[in-house]
Every structure is written in C-alpha cells, then in structure tokens.
CSV table of N, CA, C and O in Angstrom, one decimal:
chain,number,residue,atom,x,y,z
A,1,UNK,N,11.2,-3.4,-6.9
A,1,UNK,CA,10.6,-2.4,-7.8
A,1,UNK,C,9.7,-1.4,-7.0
A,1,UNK,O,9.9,-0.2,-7.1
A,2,UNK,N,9.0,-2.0,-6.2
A,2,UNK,CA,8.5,-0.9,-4.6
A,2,UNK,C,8.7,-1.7,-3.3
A,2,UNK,O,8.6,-2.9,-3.0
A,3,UNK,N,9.0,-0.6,-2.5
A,3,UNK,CA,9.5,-0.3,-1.2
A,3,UNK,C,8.4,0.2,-0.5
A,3,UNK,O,7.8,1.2,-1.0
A,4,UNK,N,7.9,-0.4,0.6
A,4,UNK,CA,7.3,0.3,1.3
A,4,UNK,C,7.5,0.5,2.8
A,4,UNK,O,7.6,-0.3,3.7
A,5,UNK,N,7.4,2.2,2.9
A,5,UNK,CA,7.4,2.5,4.7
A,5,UNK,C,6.6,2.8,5.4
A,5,UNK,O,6.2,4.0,5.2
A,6,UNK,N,6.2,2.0,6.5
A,6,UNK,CA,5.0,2.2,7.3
A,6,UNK,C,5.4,2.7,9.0
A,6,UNK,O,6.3,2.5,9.8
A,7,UNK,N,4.2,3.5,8.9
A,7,UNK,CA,4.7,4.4,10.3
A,7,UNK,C,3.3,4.4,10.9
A,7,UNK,O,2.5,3.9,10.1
A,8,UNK,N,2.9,4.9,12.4
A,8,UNK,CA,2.1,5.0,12.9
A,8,UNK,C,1.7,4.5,13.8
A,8,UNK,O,1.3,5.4,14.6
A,9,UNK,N,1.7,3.0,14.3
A,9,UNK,CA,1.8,2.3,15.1
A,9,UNK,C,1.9,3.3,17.0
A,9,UNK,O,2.1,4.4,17.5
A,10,UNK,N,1.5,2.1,17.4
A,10,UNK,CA,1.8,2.6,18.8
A,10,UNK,C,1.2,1.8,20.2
A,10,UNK,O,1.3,0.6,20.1
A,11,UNK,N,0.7,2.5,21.4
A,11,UNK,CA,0.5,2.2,22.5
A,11,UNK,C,-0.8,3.4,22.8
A,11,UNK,O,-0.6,4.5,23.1
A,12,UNK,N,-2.0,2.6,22.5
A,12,UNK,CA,-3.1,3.3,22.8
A,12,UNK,C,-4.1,2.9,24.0
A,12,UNK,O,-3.7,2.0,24.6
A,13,UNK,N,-5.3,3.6,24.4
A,13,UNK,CA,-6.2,3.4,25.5
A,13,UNK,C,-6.9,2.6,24.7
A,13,UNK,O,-6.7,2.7,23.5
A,14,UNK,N,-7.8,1.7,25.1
A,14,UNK,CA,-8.9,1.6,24.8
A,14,UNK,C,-10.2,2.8,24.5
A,14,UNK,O,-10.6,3.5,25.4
A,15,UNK,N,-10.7,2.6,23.0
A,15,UNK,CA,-11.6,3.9,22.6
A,15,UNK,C,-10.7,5.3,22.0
A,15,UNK,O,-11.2,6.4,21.8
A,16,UNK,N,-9.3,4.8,21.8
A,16,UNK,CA,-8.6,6.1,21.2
A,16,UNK,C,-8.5,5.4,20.1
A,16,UNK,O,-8.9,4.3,19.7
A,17,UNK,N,-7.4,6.8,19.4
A,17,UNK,CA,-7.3,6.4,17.8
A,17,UNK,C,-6.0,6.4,16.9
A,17,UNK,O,-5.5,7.6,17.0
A,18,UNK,N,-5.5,5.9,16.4
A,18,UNK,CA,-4.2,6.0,15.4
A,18,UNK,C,-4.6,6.1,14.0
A,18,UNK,O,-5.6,5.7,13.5
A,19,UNK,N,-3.7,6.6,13.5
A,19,UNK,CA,-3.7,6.5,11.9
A,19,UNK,C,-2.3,6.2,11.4
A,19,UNK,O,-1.3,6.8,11.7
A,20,UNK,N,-2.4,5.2,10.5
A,20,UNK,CA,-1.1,4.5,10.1
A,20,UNK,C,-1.1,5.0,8.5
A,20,UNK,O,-2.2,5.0,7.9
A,21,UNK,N,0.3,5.3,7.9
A,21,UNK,CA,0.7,5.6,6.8
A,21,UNK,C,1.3,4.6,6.6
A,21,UNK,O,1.6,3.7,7.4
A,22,UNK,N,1.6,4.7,5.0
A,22,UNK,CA,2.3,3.2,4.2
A,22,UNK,C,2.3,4.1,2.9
A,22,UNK,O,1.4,4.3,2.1
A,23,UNK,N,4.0,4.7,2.8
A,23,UNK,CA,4.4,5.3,2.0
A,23,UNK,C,5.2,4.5,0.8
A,23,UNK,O,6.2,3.9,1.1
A,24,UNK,N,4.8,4.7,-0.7
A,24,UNK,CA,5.6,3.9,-1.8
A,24,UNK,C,6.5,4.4,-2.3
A,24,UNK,O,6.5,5.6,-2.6
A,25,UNK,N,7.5,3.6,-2.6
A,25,UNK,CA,8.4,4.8,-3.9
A,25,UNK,C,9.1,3.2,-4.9
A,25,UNK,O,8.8,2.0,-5.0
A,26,UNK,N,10.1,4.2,-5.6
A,26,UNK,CA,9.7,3.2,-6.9
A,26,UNK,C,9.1,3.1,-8.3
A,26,UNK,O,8.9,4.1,-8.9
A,27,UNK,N,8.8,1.7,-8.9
A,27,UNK,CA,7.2,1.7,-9.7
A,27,UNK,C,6.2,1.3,-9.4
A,27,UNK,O,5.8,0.1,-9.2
A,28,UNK,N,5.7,2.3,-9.2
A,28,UNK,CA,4.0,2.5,-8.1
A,28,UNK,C,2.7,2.7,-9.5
A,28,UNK,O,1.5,2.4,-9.5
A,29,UNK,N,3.3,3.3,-10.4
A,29,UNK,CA,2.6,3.3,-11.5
A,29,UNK,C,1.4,2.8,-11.5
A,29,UNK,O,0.3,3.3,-11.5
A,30,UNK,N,1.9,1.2,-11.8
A,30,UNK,CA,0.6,0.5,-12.3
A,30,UNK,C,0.1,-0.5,-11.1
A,30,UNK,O,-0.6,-1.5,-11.3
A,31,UNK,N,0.5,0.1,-9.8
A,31,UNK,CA,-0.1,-0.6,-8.6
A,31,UNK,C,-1.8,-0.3,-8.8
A,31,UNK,O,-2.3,0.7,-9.2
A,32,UNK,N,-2.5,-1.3,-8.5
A,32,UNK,CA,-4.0,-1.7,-8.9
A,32,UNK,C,-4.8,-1.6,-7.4
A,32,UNK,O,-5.8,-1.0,-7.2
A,33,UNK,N,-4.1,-2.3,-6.8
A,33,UNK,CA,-4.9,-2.8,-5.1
A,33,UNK,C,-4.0,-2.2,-3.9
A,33,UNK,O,-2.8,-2.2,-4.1
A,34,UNK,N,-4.4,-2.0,-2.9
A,34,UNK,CA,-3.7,-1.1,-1.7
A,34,UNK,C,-4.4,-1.7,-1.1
A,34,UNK,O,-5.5,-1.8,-1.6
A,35,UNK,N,-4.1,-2.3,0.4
A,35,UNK,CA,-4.5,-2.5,1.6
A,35,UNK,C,-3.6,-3.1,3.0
A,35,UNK,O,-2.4,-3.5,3.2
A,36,UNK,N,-4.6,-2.9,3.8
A,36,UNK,CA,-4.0,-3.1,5.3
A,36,UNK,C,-4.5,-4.5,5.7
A,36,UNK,O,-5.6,-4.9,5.4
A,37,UNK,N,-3.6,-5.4,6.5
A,37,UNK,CA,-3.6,-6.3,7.0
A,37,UNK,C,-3.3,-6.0,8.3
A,37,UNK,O,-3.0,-4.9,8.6
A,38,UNK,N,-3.6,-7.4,9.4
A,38,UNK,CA,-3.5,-7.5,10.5
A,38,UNK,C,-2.9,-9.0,11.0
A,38,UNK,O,-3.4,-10.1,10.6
A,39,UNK,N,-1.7,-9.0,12.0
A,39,UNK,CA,-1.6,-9.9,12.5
A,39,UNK,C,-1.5,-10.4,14.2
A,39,UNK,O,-0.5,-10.0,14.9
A,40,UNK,N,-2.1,-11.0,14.6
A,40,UNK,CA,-1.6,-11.3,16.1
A,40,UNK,C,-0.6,-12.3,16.5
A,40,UNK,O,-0.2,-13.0,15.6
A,41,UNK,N,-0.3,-12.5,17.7
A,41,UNK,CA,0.5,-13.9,17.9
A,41,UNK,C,-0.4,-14.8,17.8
A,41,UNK,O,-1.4,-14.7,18.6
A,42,UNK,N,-0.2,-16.0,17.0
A,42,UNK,CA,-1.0,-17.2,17.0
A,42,UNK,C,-1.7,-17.4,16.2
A,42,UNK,O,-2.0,-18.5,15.7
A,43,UNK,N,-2.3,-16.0,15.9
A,43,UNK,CA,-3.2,-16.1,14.7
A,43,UNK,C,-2.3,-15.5,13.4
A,43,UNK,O,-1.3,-14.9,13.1
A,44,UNK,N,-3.9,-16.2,12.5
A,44,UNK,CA,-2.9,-16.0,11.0
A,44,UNK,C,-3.8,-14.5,10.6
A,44,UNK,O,-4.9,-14.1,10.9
A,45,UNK,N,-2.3,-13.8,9.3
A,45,UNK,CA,-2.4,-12.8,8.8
A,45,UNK,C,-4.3,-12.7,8.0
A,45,UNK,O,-4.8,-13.5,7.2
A,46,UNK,N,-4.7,-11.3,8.6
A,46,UNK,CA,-6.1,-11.6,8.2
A,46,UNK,C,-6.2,-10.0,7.5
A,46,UNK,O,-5.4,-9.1,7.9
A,47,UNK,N,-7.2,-9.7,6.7
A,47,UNK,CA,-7.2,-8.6,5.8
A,47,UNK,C,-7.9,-7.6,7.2
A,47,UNK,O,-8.5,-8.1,8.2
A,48,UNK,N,-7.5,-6.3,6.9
A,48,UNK,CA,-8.8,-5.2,7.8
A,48,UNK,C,-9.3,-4.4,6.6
A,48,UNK,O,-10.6,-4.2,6.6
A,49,UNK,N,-8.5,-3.7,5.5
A,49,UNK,CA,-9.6,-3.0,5.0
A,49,UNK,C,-8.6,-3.1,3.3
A,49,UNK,O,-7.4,-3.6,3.3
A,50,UNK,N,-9.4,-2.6,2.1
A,50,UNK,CA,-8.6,-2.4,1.5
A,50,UNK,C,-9.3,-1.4,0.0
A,50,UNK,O,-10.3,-0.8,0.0
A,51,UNK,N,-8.7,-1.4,-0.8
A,51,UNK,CA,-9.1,0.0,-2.1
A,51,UNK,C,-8.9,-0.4,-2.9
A,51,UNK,O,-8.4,-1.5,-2.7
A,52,UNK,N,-9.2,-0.1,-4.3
A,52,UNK,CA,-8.7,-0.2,-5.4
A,52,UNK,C,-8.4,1.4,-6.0
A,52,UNK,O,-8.6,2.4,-5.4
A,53,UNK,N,-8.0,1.3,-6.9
A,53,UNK,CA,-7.8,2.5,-8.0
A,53,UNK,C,-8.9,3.2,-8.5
A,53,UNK,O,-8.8,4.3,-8.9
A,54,UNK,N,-9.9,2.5,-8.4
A,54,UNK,CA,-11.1,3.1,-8.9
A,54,UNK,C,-11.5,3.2,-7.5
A,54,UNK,O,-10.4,2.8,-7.1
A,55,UNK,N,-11.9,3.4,-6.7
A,55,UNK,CA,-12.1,3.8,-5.8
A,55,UNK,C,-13.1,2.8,-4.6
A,55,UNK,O,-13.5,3.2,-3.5
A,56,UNK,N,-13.2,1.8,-5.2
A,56,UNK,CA,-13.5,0.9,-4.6
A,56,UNK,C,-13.3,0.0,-3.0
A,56,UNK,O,-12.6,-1.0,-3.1
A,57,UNK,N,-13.7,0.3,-1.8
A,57,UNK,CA,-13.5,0.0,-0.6
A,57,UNK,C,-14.1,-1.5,-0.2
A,57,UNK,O,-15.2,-1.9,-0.6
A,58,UNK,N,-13.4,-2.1,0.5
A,58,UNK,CA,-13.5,-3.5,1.0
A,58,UNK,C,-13.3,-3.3,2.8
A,58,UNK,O,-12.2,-2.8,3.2
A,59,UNK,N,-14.3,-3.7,3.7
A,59,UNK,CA,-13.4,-3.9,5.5
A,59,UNK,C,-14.1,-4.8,6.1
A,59,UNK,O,-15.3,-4.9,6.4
A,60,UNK,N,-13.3,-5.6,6.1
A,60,UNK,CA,-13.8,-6.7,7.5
A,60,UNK,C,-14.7,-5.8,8.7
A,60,UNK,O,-14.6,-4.8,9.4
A,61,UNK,N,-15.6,-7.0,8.5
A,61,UNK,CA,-16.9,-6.6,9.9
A,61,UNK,C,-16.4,-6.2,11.0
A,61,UNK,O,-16.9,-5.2,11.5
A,62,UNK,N,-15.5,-6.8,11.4
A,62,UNK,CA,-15.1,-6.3,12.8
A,62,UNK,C,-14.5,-5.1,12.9
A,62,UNK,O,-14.2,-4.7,14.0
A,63,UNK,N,-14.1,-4.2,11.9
A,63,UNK,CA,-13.8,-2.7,11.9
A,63,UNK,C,-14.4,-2.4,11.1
A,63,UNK,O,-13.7,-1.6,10.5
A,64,UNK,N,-15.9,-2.5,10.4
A,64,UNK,CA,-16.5,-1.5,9.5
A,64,UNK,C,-17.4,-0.6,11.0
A,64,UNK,O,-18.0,-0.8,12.1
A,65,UNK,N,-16.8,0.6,10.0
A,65,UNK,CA,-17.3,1.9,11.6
A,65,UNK,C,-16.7,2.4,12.2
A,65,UNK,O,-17.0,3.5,12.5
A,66,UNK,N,-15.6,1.7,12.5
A,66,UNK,CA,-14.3,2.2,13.1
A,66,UNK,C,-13.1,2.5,12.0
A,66,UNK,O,-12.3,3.5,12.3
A,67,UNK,N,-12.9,1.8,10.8
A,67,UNK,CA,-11.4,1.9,10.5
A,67,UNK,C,-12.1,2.6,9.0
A,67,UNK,O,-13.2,2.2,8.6
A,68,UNK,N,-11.1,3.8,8.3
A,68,UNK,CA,-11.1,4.0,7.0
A,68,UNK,C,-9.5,3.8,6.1
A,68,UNK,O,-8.4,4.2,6.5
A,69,UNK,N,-9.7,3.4,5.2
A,69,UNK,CA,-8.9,3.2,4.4
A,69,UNK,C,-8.8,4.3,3.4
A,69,UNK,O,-9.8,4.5,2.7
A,70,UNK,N,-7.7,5.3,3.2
A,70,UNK,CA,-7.8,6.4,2.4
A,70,UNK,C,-6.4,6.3,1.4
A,70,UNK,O,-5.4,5.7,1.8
A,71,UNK,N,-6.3,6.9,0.3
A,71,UNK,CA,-5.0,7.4,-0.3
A,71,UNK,C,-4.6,8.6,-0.9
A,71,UNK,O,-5.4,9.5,-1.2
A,72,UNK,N,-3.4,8.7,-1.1
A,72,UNK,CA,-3.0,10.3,-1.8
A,72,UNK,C,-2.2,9.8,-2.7
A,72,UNK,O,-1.2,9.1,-2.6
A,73,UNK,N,-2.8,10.3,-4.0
A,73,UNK,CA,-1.9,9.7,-5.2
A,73,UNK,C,-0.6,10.6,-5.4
A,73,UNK,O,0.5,10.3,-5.8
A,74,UNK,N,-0.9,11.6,-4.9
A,74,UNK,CA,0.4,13.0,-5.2
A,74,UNK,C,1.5,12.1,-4.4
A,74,UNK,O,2.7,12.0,-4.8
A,75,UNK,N,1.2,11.7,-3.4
A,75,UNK,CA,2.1,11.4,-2.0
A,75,UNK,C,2.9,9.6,-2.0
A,75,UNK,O,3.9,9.2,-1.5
A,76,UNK,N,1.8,9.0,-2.8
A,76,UNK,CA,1.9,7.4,-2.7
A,76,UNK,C,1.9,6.8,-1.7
A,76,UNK,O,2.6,5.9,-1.2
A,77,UNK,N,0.7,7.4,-1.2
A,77,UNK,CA,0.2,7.1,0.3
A,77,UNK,C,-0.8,6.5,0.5
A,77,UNK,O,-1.9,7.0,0.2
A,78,UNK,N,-0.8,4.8,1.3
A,78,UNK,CA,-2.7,5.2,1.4
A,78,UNK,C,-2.2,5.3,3.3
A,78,UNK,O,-1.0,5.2,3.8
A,79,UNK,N,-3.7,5.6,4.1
A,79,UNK,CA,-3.7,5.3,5.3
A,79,UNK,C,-5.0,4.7,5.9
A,79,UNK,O,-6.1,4.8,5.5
A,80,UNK,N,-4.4,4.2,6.9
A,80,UNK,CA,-5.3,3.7,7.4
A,80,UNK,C,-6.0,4.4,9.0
A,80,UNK,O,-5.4,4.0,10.0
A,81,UNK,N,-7.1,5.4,9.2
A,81,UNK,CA,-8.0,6.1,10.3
A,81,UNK,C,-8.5,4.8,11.1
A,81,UNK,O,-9.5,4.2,10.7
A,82,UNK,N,-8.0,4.4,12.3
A,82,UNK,CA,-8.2,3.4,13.3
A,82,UNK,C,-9.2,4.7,14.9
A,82,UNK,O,-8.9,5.6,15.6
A,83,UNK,N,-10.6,3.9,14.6
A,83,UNK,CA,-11.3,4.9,16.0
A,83,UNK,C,-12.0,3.8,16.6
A,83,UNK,O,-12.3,2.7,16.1
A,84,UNK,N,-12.5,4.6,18.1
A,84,UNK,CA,-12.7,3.0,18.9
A,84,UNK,C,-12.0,1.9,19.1
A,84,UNK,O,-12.5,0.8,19.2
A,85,UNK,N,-10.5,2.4,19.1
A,85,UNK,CA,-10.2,0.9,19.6
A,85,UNK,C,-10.3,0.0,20.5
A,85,UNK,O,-10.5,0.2,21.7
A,86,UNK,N,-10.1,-1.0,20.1
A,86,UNK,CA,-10.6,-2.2,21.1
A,86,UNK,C,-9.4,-3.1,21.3
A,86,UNK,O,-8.7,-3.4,20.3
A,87,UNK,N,-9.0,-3.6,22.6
A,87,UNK,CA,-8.6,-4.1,22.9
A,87,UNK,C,-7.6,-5.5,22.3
A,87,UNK,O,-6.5,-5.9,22.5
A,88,UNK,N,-8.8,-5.8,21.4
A,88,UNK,CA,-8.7,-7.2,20.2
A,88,UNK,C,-8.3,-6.5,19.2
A,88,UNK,O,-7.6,-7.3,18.6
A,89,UNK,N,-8.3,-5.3,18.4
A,89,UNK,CA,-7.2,-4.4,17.7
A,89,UNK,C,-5.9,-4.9,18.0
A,89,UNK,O,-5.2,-4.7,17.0
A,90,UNK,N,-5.3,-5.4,19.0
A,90,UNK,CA,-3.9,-5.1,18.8
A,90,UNK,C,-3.0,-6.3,18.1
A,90,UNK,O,-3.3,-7.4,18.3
A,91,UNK,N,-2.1,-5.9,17.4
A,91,UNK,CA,-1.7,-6.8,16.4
A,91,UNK,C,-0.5,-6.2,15.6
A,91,UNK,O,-0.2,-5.0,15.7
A,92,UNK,N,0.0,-6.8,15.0
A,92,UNK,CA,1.0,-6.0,14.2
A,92,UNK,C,0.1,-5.8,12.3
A,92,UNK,O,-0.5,-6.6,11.6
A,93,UNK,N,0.5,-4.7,12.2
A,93,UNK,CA,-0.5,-3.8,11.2
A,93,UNK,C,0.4,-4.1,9.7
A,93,UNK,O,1.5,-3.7,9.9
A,94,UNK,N,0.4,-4.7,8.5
A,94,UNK,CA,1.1,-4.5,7.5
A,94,UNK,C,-0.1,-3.9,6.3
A,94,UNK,O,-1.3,-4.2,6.2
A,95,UNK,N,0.8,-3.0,5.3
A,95,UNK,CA,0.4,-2.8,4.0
A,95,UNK,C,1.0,-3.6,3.3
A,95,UNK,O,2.0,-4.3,3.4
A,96,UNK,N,-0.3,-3.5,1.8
A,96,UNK,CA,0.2,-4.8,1.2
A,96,UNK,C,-0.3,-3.5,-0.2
A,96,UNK,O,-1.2,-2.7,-0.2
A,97,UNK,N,0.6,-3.7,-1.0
A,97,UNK,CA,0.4,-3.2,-2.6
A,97,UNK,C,0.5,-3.9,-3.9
A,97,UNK,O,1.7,-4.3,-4.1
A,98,UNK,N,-0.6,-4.3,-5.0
A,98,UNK,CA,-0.2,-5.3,-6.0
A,98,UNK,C,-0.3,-4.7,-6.8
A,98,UNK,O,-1.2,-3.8,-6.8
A,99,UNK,N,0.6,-4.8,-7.9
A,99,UNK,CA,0.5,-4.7,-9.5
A,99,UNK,C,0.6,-5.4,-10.4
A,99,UNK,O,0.9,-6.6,-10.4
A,100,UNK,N,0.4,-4.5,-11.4
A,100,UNK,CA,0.0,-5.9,-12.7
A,100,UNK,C,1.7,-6.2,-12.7
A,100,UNK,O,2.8,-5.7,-12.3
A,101,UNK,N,1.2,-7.6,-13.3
A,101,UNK,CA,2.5,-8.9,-13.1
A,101,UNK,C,2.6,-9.6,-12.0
A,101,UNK,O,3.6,-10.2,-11.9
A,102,UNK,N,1.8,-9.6,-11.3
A,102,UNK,CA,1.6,-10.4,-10.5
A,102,UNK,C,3.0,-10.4,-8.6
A,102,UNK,O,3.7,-11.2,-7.9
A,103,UNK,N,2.7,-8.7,-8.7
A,103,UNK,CA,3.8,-8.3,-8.4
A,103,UNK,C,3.2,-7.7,-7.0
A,103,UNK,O,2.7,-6.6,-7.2
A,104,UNK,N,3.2,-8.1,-6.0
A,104,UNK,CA,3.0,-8.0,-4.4
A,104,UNK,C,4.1,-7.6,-3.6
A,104,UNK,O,5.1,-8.2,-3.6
A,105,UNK,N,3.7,-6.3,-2.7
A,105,UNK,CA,4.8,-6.0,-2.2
A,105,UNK,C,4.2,-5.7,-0.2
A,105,UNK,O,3.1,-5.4,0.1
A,106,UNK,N,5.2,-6.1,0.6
A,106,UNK,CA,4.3,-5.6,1.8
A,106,UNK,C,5.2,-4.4,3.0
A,106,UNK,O,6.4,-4.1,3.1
A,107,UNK,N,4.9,-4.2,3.1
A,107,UNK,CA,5.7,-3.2,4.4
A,107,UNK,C,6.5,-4.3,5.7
A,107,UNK,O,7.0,-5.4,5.8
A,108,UNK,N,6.3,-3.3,6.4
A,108,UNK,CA,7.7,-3.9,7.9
A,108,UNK,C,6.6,-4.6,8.8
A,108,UNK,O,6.5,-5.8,9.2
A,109,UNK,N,5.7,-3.7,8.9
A,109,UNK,CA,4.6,-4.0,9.9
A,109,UNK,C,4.7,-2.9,11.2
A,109,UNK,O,5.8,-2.8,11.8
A,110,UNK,N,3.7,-2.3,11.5
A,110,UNK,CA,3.9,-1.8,12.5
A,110,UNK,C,3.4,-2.0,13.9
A,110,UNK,O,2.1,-1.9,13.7
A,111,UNK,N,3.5,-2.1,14.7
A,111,UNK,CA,2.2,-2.9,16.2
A,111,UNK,C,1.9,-1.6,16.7
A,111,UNK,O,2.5,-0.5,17.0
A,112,UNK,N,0.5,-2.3,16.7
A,112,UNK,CA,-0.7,-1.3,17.5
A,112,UNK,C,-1.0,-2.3,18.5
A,112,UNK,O,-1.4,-3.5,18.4
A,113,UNK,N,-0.7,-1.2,19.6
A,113,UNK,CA,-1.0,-2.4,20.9
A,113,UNK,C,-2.4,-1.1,21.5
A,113,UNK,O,-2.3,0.2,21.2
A,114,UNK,N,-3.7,-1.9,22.3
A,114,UNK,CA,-4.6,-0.7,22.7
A,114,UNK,C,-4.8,-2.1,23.7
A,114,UNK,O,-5.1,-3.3,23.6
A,115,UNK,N,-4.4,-1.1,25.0
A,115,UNK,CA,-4.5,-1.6,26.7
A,115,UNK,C,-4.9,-0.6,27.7
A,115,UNK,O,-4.5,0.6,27.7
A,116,UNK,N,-5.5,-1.1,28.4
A,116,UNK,CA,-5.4,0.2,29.6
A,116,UNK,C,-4.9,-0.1,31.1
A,116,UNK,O,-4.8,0.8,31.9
C-alpha cells in the first residue's frame, strides 16, 4: 500500500554533512508518524529522530543538535539534515512510516559511512 525510496547516503569526513530523503507513494493519506532509524553491525536497530502530523518532533540525545527531521507534504517527503558528523554516525539509515491500521512500512536503508 506504500513504497518507500530512500536516497542520500554516502562516504563522508568527519564534521561534514548529508541529508537523506525517503520518498512515499501509494496510500500515504492517513500516514500518522514518519521517522528515521539507525543501524550498525552488531548493534540493534535504534530510533534517531522522528515527527508526527501535527508537527510534533522526537531525537535521540546523541544527535539532538546535529540531525533535523523535516517533511514536504506536496512531495511525500520527509528528510533527514545530518551536521557534525561523527564517526559513531555510521550505520545504515532506514525510514519508517505508520498508519492507521496498524500498518508500518520501512525503506531499503541507506549507509552513511563518516571516516577520515
């Protein structure tokens, strides 16, 4: 019922910046909650920031300051503004979209690696 494509990812310095998109299509309608996840090897899938419809923002400590979570309703976009990165940033990046019915959808995942 939604599809999602996520782009942005990459190979950064330490202290530079990416911004990741996570585009919907579909029935996006009555999607309620939008957010970004993070995973590394070994460790388990953990939230970084996330929204609601009302406009409501949520981010783990370890990137409040650095990361914003934004959307474009025209576009069915949210993204995510990654600055200062750090090293312990790198991970593979997934969007996650829920709607009513109990109806979760996530993206491919994209990796953000930041090395120097």
């Amino acid at each position: 019922q939604v599809q999602l494509v996520e782009s942005g990812g990459g190979l950064v310095q330490p202290g530079g910046s990416l911004r990741l998109a996570c585009v919907a299509s579909g029935r996006t309608f009555d999607i309620y909650h939008m957010g970004w996840f993070r995973q590394a090897p070994g460790k388990e899938r953990e939230l970084v920031a996330e929204m609601t419809r009302a406009g409501t923002t949520n981010y783990a400590d370890y990137v409040k300051g650095r990361f914003t979570i934004s959307g474009d309703n025209a576009k069915n976009t949210i993204y995510l503004q990654m600055n200062s990165l750090r090293p312990e940033d790198t991970a593979a990046y997934f969007c996650r979209f829920t709607a009513y019915g109990a109806r979760i959808y996530w993206g491919q995942g994209t990796q953000v690696t930041v090395s120097s």
